[in-house]
CSV table of C-alpha atoms in Angstrom, one decimal:
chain,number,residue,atom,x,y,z
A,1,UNK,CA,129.9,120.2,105.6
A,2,UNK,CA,126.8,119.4,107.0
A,3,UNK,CA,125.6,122.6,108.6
A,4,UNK,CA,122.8,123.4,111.2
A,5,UNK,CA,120.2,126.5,111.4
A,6,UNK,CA,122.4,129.5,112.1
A,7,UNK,CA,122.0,131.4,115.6
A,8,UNK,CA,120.3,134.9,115.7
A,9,UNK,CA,122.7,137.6,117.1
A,10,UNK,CA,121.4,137.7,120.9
A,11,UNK,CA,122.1,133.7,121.4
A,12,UNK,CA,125.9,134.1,119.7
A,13,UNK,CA,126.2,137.1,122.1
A,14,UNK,CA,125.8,135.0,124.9
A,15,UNK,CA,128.0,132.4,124.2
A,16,UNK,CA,130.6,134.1,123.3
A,17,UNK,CA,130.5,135.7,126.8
A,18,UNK,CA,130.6,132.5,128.2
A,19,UNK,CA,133.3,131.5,126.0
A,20,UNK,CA,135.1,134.8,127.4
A,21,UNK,CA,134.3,133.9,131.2
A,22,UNK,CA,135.9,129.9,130.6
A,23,UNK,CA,139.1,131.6,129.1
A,24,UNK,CA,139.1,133.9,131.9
A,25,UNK,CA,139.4,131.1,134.5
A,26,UNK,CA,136.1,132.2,136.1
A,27,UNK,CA,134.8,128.5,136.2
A,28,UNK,CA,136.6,126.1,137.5
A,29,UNK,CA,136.8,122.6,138.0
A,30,UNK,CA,138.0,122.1,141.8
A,31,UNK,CA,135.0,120.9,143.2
A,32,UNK,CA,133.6,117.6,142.7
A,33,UNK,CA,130.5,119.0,140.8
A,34,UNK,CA,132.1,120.3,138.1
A,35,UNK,CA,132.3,118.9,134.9
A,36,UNK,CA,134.9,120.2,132.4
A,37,UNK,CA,133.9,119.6,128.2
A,38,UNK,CA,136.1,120.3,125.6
A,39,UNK,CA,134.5,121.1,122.2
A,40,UNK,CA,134.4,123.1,118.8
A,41,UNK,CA,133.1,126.9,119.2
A,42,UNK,CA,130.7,126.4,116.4
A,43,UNK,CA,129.8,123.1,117.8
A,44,UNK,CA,129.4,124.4,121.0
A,45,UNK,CA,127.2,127.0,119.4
A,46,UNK,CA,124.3,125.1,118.7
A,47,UNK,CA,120.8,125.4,120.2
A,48,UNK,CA,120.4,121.6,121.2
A,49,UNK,CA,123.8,121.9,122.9
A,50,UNK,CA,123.4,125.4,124.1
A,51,UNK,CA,119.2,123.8,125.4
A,52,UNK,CA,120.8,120.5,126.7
A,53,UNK,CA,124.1,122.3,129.2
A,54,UNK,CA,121.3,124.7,130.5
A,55,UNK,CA,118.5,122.1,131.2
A,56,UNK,CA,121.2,119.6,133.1
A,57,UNK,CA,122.2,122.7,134.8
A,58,UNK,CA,119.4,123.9,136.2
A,59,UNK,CA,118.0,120.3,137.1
A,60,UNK,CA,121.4,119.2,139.4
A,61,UNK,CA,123.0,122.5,139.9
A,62,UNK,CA,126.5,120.9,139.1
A,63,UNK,CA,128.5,123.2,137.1
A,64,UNK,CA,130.1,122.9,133.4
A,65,UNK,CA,133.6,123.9,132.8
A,66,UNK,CA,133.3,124.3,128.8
A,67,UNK,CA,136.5,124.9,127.0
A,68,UNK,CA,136.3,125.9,122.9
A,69,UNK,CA,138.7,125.8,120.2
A,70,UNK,CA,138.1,127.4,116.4
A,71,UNK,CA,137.8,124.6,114.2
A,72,UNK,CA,141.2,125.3,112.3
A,73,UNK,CA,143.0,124.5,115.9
A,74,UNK,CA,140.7,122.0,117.1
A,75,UNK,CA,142.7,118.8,116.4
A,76,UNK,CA,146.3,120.4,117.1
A,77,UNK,CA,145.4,121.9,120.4
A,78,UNK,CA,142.8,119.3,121.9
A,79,UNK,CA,145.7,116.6,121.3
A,80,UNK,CA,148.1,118.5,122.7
A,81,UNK,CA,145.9,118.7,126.1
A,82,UNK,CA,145.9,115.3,125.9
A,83,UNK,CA,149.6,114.0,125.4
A,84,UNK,CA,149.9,116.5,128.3
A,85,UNK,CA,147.6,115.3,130.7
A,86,UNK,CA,144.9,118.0,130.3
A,87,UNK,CA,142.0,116.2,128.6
A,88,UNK,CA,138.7,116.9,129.5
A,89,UNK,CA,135.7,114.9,131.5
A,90,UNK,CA,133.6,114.9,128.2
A,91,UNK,CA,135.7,115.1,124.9
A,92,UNK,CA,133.2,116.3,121.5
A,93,UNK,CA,134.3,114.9,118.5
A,94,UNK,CA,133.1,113.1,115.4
A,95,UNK,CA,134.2,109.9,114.6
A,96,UNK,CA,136.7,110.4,111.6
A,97,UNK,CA,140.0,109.6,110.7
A,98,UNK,CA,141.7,112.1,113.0
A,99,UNK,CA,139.9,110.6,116.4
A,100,UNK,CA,142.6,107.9,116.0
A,101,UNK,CA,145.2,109.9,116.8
A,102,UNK,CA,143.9,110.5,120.1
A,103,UNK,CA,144.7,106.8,121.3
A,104,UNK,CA,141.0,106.2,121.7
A,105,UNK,CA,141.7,102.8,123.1
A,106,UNK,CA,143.8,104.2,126.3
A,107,UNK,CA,142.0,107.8,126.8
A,108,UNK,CA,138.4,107.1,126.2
A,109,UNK,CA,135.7,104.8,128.0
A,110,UNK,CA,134.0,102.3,126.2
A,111,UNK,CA,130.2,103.2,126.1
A,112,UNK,CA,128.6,99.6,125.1
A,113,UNK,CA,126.9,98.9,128.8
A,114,UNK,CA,125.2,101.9,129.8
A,115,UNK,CA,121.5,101.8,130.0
A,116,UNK,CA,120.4,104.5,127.2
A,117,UNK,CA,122.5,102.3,124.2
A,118,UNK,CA,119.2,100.3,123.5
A,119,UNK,CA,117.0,103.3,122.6
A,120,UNK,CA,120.4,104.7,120.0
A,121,UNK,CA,118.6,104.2,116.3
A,122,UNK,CA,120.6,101.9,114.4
A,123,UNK,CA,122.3,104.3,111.8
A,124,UNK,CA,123.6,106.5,114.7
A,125,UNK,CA,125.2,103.2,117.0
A,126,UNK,CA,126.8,102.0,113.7
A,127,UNK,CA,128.2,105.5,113.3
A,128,UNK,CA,129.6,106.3,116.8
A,129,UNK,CA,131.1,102.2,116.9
A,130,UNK,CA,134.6,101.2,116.3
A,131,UNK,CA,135.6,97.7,113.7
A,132,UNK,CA,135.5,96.0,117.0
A,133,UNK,CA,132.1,96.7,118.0
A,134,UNK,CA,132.9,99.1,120.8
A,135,UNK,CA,130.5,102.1,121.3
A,136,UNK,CA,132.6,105.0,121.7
A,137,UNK,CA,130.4,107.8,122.3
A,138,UNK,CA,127.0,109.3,122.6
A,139,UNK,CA,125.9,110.9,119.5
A,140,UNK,CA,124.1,113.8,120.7
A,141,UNK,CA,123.7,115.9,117.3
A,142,UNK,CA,122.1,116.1,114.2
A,143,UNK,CA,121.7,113.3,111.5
A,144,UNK,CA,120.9,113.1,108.2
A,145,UNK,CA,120.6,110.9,105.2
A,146,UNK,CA,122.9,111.5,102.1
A,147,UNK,CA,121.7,110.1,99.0
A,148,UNK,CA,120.9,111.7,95.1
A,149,UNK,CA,118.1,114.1,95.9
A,150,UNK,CA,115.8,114.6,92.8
A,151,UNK,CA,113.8,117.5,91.0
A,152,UNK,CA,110.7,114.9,90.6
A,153,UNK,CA,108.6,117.8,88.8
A,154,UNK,CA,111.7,118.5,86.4
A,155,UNK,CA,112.0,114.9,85.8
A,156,UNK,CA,108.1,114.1,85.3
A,157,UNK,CA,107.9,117.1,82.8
A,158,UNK,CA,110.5,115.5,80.7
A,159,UNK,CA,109.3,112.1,80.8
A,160,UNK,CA,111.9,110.6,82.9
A,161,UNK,CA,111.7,108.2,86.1
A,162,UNK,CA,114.5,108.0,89.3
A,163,UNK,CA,116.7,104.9,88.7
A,164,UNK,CA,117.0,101.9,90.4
A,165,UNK,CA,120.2,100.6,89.4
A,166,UNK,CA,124.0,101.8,88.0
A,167,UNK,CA,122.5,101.0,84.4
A,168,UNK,CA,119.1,102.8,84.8
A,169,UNK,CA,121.0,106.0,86.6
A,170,UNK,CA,123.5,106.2,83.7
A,171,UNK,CA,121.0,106.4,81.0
A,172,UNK,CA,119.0,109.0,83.1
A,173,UNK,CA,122.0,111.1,83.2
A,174,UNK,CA,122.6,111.0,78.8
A,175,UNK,CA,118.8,111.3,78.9
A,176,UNK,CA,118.6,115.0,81.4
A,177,UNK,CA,122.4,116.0,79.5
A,178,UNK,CA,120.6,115.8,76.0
A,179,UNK,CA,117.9,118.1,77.3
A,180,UNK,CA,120.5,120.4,77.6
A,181,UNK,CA,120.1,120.7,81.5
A,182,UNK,CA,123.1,119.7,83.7
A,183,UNK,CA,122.4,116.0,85.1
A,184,UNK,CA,124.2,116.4,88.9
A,185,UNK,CA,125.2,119.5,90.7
A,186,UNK,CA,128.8,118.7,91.6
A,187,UNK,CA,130.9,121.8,92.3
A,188,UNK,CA,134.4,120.5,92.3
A,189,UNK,CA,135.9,122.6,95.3
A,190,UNK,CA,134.4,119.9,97.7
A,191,UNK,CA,134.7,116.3,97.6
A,192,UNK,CA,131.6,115.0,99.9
A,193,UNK,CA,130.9,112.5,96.9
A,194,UNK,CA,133.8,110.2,96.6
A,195,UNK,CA,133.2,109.6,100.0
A,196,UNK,CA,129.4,108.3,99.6
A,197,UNK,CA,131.2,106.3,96.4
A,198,UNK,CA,133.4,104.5,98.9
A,199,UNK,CA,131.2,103.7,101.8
A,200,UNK,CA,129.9,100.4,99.5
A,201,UNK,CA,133.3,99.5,98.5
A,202,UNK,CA,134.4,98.7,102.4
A,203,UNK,CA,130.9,98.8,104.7
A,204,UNK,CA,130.2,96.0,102.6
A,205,UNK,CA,133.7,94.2,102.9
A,206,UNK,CA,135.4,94.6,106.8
A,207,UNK,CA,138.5,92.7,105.2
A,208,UNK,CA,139.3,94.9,102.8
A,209,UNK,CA,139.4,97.9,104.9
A,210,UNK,CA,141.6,95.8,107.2
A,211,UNK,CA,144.3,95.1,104.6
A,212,UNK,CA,143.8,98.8,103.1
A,213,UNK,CA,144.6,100.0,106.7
A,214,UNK,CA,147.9,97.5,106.8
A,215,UNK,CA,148.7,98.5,103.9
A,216,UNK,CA,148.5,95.2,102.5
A,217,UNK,CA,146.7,96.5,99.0
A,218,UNK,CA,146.2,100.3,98.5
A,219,UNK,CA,143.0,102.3,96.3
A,220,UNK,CA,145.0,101.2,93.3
A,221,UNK,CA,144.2,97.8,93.8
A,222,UNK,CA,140.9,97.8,94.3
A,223,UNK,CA,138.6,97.1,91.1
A,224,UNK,CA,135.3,99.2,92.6
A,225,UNK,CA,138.2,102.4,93.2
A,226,UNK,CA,139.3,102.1,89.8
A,227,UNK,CA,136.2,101.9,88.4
A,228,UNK,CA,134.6,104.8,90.5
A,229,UNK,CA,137.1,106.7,89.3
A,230,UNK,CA,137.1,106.1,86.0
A,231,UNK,CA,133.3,107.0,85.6
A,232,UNK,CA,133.6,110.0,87.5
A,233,UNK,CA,135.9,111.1,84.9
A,234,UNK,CA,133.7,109.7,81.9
A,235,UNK,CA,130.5,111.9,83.9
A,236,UNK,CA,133.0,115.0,83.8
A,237,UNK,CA,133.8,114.4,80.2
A,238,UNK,CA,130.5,113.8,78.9
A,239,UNK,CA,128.8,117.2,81.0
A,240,UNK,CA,127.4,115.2,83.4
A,241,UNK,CA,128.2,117.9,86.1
A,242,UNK,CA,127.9,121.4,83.7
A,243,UNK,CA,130.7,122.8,81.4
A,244,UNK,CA,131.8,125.2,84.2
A,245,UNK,CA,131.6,122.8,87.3
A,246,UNK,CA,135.6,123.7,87.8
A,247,UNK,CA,134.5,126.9,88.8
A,248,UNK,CA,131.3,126.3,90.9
A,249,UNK,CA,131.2,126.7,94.9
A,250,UNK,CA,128.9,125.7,98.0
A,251,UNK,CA,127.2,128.3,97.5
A,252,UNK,CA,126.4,127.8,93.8
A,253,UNK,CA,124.7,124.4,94.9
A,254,UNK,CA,121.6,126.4,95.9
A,255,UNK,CA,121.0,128.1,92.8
A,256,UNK,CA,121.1,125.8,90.5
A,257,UNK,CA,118.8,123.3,92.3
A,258,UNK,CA,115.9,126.0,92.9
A,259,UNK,CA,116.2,127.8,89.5
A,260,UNK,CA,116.2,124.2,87.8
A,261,UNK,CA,119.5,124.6,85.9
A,262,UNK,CA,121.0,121.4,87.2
A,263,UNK,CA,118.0,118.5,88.0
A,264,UNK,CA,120.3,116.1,91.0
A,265,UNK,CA,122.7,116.6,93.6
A,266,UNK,CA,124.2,114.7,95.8
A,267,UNK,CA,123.7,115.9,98.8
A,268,UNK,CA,121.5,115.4,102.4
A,269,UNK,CA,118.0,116.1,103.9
A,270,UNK,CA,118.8,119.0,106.6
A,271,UNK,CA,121.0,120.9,103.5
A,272,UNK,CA,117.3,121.7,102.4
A,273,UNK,CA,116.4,123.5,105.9
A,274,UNK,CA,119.9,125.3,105.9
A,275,UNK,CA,121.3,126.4,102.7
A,276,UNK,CA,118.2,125.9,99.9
A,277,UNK,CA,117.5,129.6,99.3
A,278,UNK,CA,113.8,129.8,98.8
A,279,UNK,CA,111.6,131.7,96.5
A,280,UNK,CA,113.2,130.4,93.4
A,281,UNK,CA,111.4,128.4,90.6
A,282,UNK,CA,111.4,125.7,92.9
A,283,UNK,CA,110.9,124.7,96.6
A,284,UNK,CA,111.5,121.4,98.4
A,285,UNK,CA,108.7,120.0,97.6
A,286,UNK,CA,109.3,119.7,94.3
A,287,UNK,CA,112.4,117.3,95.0
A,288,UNK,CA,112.7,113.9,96.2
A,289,UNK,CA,115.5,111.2,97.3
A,290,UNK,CA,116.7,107.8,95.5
A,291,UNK,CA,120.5,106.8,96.3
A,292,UNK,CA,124.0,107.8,95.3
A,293,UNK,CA,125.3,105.9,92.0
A,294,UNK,CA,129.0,106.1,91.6
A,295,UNK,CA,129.5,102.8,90.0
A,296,UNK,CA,130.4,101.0,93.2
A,297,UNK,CA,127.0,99.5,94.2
A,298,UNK,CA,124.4,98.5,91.5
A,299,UNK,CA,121.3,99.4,93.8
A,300,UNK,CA,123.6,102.6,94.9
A,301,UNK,CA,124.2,104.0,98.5
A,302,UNK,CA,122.7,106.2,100.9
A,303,UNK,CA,125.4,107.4,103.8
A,304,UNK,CA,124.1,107.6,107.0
A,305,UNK,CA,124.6,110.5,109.5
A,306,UNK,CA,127.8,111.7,110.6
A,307,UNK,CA,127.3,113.3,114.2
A,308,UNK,CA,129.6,114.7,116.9
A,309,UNK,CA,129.7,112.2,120.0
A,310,UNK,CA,130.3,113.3,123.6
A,311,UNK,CA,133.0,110.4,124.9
A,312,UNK,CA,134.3,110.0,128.2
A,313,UNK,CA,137.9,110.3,129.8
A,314,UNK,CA,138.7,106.9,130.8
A,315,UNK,CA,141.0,108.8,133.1
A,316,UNK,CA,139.5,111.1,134.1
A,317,UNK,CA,138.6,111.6,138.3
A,318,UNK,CA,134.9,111.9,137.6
A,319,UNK,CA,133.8,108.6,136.0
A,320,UNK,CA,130.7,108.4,137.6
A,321,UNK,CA,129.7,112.4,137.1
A,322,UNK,CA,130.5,112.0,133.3
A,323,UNK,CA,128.7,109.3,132.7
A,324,UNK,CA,125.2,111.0,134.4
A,325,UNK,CA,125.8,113.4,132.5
A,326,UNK,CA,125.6,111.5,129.1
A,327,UNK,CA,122.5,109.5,130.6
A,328,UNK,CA,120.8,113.1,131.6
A,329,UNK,CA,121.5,114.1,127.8
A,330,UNK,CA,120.1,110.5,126.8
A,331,UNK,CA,117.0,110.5,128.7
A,332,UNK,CA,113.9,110.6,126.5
A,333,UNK,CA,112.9,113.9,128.4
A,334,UNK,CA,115.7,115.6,127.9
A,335,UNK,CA,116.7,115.1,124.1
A,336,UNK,CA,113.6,115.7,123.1
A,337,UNK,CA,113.4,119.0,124.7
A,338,UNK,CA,116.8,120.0,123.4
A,339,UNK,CA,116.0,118.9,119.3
A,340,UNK,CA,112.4,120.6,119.6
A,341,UNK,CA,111.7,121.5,115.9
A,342,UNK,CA,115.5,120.9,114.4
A,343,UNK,CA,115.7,118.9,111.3
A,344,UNK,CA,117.3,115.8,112.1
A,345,UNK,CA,117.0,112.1,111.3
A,346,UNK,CA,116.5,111.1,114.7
A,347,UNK,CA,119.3,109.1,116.9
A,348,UNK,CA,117.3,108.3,119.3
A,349,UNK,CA,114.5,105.5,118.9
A,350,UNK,CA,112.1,107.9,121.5
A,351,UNK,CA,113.0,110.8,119.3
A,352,UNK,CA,109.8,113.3,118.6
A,353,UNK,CA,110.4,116.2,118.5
A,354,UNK,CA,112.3,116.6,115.5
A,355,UNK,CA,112.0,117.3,112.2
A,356,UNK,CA,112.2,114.8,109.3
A,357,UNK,CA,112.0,115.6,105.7
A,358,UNK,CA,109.5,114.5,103.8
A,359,UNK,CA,112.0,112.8,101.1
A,360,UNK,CA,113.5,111.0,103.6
A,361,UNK,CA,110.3,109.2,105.1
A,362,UNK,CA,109.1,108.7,101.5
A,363,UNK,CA,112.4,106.8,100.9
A,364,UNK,CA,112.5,104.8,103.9
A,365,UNK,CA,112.1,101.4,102.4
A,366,UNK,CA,115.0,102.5,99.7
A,367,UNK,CA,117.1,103.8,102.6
A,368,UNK,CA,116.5,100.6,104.7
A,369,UNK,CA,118.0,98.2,102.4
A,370,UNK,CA,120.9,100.4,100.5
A,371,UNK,CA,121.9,102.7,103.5
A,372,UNK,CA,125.9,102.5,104.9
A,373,UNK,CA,127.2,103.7,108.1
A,374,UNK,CA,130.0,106.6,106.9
A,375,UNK,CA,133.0,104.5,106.6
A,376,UNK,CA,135.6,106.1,104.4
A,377,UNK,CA,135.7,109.0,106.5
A,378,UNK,CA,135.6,107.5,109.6
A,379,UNK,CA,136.9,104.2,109.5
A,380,UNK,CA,139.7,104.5,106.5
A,381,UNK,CA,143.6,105.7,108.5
A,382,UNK,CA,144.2,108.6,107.1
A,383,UNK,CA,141.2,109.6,105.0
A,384,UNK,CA,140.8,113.1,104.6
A,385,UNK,CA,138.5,115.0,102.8
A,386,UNK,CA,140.4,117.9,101.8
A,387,UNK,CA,143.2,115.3,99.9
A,388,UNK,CA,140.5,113.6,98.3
A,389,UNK,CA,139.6,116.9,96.4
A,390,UNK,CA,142.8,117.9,95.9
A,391,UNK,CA,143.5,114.4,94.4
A,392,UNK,CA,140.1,114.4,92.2
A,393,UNK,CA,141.0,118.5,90.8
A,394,UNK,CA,144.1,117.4,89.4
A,395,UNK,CA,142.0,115.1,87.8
A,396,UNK,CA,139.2,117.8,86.7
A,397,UNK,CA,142.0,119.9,85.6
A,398,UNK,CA,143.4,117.2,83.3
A,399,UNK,CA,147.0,117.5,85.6
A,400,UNK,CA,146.7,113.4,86.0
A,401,UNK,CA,145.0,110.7,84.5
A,402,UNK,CA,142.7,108.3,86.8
A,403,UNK,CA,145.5,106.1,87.3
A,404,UNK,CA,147.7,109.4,88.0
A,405,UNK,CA,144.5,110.3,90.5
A,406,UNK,CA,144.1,107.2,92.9
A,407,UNK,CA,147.7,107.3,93.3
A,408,UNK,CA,147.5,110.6,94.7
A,409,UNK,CA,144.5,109.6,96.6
A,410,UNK,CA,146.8,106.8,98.1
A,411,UNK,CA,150.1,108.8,98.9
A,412,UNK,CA,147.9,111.5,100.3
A,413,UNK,CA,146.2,108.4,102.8
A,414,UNK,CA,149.7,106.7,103.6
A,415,UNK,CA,151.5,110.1,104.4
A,416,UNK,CA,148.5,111.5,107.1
A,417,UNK,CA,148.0,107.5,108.5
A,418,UNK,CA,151.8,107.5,109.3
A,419,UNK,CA,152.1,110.9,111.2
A,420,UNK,CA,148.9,109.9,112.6
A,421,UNK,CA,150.8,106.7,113.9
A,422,UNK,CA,153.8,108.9,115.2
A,423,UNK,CA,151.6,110.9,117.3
């Protein structure tokens, strides 16, 4: 859900030819300067990718073998290359719950020794590391920073200041609702939140995600899950998210921020350079960043970036020639070329070019001490987004209780972890 700056017609044009010449067999990968990559279309698609193939291109003349799959196919097909034999020199993917069923420990190189890991940022090494410390792949995309982003002139005309704790948040919340504006922007078709509600409960406690991933205990014996929970259904209840957030969409997100109708939303920085639809009552500048309270931290959360990392085929012929190419896309030089002018929390500690978002750097001291590396999605067997909202709309819909809600969440979990395992 975190999008990029769409293309203009002439740059999707070419790709897509190129897309059409790699199905066509046209490039190959017989000589020993050929590279083959294996990514998402859309992925593929974008202008830092697009900027970074042509630059290493035209600086050793090797060739790039790029195979794409649609996103709905992705996982399916890309595994089924690899249980066959036919994975790729560089493998795209972001560090979630379905990596794992990739046998990352027998197909992919570990990462932790090459030369360009000291200049990774912190937020994107935690991101791209497995539980036992392994670096699994460069993350060569965009970040962000998740957090509650703010309408700071809505909340100064009404006399109200951002919170700094559960407490504090929860009386701003009854404070905006008795206004008669909607508190949070929450449209209940996606499910981005529970996640950033997690990411305290097991960033903060490596054992508990152990025996979670065991199945030792489950979501329903966790104190901080029930509780979450439990005030996500008393926010619902009490209009915290709109009378009609049952029916809202991505797109209505947009709206209601710039028009004023709802005052917070969870949500992250680049979302303001992709999807805020200017010319409204309001613009970017009128909102700001404190972090996420869902009732499992008391200073709340920010989550840090999720990105796509390029790994390596531990088996693959071309060790050597994969691993250039990550240190070419790594070199100070050359990323900064490729990210000239996106928005992105930068991954890379030599990182210039880019653009960061004013709420962010104004937040930094915030972010620094309450900031998590995404763990529920990436680090929980089984996680998936989709089930979590699934799970949380019965809720919504008053199908099942919170009890009735976390059991779902946990079934849903145990089911997708075990065909994971058989896979």
């Amino acid at each position: 859900m975190k999008q990029s700056i769409k293309k203009n017609l002439f740059v999707i044009t070419v790709i897509s030819a190129i897309f059409l010449l790699v199905s066509c067999g046209i490039f190959d990968n017989s000589d020993d300067n050929t590279l083959t990559i294996i990514g998402k279309k859309n992925d593929l698609e974008k202008s830092y990718i697009i900027s970074i193939f042509d630059r290493y291109r035209e600086a050793t003349g090797n060739k790039l073998n790029i195979i794409s799959f649609e996103d709905s196919e992705y996982e399916t097909e890309t595994l089924k290359r690899f249980q066959n034999g036919k994975g790729s020199d560089i493998f795209m993917h972001f560090h979630n719950s379905d990596l794992y069923s990739f046998d990352v420990e027998n197909n992919f190189l570990y990462l932790n020794d090459e030369e360009w890991v000291d200049d990774l940022t912190d937020s994107a090494r935690n991101y791209c590391t497995d539980k036992n410390g392994n670096l699994l792949g460069l993350p060569f995309w965009e970040s962000s920073v998740s957090g509650c982003y703010y309408n700071k002139t809505l909340l100064a005309e009404m006399g109200l200041k951002p919170a700094a704790t559960q407490a504090e948040f929860d009386v701003l919340c009854q404070a905006i609702a008795a206004t008669g504006y909607t508190p949070i922007c929450r449209p209940t078709v996606y499910s981005w939140m529970i996640q950033f509600a997690m990411d305290p409960i097991f960033a903060d406690n490596p054992e508990l995600l152990e025996k979670l991933n065991n199945n030792e205990i489950s979501y329903s014996d966790i104190p901080e899950m029930i509780e979450m929970v439990k005030w996500v259904e008393n926010a619902a209840d009490k209009g915290w998210f709109g009378y009609n957030y049952t029916e809202k969409g991505w797109d209505d997100i947009s709206d209601d921020m710039s028009s004023g109708k709802a005052v917070m939303t969870f949500i992250w920085d680049t979302w303001f350079y992709t999807d805020f639809e200017k010319g409204n009552k309001y613009s970017t500048d009128d909102f700001a960043l404190m972090p996420v309270f869902l009732n499992t931290a008391h200073r709340g959360t920010y989550e840090g970036g999720n990105m796509n990392m390029m790994m390596v085929n531990k088996n693959s012929k071309k060790l050597d020639l994969a691993l250039d190419f990550l240190a070419f896309c790594a070199s100070e030089e050359n990323y900064n070329a490729a990210f000239d002018g996106i928005p992105t929390v930068s991954c890379f500690k030599g990182q210039t070019t880019n653009i960061q978002s004013k709420q962010v750097t104004d937040a930094a001291a915030s972010i620094a001490e309450n900031e998590r590396v995404s763990t529920a999605a990436s680090r929980i067997a089984g996680y998936s987004a989709d089930d979590v909202t699934a799970a949380f709309d019965s809720l919504f819909r008053k199908k099942t209780d919170a009890a009735g809600c976390l059991k779902l969440m946990d079934d849903y979990r145990i089911e997708k972890a075990s065909k994971q395992e058989k896979q």
